[in-house]
Short mmCIF file of C-alpha atoms in Angstrom, two decimals:
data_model
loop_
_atom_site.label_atom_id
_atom_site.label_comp_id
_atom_site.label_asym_id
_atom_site.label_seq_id
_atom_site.Cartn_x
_atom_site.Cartn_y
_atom_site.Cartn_z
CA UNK A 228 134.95 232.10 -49.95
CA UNK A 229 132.95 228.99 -50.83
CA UNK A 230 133.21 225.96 -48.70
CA UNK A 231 134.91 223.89 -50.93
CA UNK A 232 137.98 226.60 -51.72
CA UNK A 233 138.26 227.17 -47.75
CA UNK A 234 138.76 223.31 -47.32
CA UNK A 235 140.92 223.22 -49.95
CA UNK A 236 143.01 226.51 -49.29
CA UNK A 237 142.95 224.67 -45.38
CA UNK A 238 144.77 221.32 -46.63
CA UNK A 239 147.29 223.59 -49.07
CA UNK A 240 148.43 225.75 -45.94
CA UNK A 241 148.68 222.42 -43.58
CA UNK A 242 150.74 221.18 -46.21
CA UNK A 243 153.29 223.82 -46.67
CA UNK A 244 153.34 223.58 -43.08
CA UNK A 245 154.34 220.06 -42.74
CA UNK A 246 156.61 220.19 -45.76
CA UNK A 247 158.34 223.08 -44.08
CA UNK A 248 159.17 221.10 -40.75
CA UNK A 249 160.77 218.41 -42.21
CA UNK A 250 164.16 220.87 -43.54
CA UNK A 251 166.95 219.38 -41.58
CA UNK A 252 168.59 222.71 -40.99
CA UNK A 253 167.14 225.00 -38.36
CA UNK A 254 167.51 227.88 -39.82
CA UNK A 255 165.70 226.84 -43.36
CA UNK A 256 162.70 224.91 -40.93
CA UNK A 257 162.34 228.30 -38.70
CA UNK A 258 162.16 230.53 -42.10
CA UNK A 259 160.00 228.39 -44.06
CA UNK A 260 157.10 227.99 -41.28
CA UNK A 261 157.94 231.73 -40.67
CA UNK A 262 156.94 232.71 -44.35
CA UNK A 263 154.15 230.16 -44.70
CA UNK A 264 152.49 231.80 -42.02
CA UNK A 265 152.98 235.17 -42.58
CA UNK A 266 151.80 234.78 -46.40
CA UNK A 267 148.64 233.09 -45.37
CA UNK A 268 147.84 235.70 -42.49
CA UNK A 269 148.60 238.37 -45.02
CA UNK A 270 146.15 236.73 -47.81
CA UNK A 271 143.51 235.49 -45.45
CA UNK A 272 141.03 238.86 -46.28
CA UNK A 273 141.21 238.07 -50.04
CA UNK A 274 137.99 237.09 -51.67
CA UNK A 275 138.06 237.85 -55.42
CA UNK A 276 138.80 234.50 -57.45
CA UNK A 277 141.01 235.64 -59.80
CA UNK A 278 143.69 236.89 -57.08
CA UNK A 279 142.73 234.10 -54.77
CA UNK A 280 143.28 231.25 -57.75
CA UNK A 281 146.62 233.00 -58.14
CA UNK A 282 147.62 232.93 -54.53
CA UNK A 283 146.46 229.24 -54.78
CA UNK A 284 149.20 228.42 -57.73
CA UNK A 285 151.79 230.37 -56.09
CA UNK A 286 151.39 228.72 -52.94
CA UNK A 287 151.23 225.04 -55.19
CA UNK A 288 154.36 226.11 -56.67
CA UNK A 289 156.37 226.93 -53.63
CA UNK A 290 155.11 224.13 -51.84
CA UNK A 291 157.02 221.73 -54.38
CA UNK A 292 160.16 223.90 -53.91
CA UNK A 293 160.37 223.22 -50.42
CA UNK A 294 159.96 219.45 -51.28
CA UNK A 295 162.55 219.82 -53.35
CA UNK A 296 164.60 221.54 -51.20
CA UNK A 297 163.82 219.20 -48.24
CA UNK A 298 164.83 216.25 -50.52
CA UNK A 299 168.41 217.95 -51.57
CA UNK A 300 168.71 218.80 -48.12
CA UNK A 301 168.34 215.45 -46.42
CA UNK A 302 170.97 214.04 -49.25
CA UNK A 303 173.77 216.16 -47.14
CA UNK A 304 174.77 215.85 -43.48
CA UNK A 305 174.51 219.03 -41.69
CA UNK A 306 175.80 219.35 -38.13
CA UNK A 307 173.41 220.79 -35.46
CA UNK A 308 173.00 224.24 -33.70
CA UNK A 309 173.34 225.29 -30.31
CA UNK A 310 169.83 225.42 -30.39
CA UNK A 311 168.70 222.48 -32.06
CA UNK A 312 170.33 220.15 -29.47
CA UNK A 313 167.89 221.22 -26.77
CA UNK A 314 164.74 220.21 -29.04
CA UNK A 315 163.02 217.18 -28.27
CA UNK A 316 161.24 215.41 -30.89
CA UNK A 317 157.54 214.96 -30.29
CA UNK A 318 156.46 211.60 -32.35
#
């Protein structure tokens, strides 16, 4: 993989990753970053361009549905889990 698609494959994956945290339900954040990671990890041996600059629009494309979803999501009030009131929020 050439430099320039590694950076760029780097900054898509961070991405999803910090779109994913900001779902206000727990169980939509814990998925998300779940999936993210799992679909890089399972991708991260692929070197022909074709698949690779497919992976690279799929990943484009579900990283504005979880925008959108975060968006719609934050328009709603949801009330918090068992779990979620023991997280502290690291600024």
């Amino acid at each position: 993989m050439a430099a320039s698609r590694r950076t760029q494959v780097l900054s898509l994956y961070r991405l999803l990753l910090k779109e994913s945290k900001k779902f206000p339900s727990y169980n939509y954040r814990t998925y998300a970053l779940r999936r993210v990671r799992d679909a890089f990890r399972e991708n991260q041996t692929v070197e022909d361009p074709q698949v690779l600059e497919e992976l690279l629009i799929r990943a484009r494309d579900s990283l504005a549905l979880i925008q959108r979803q975060v968006s719609i999501g934050k328009m709603y009030e949801i009330q918090k889990t068992v779990v979620e009131h023991g997280e502290k929020k690291l600024i």
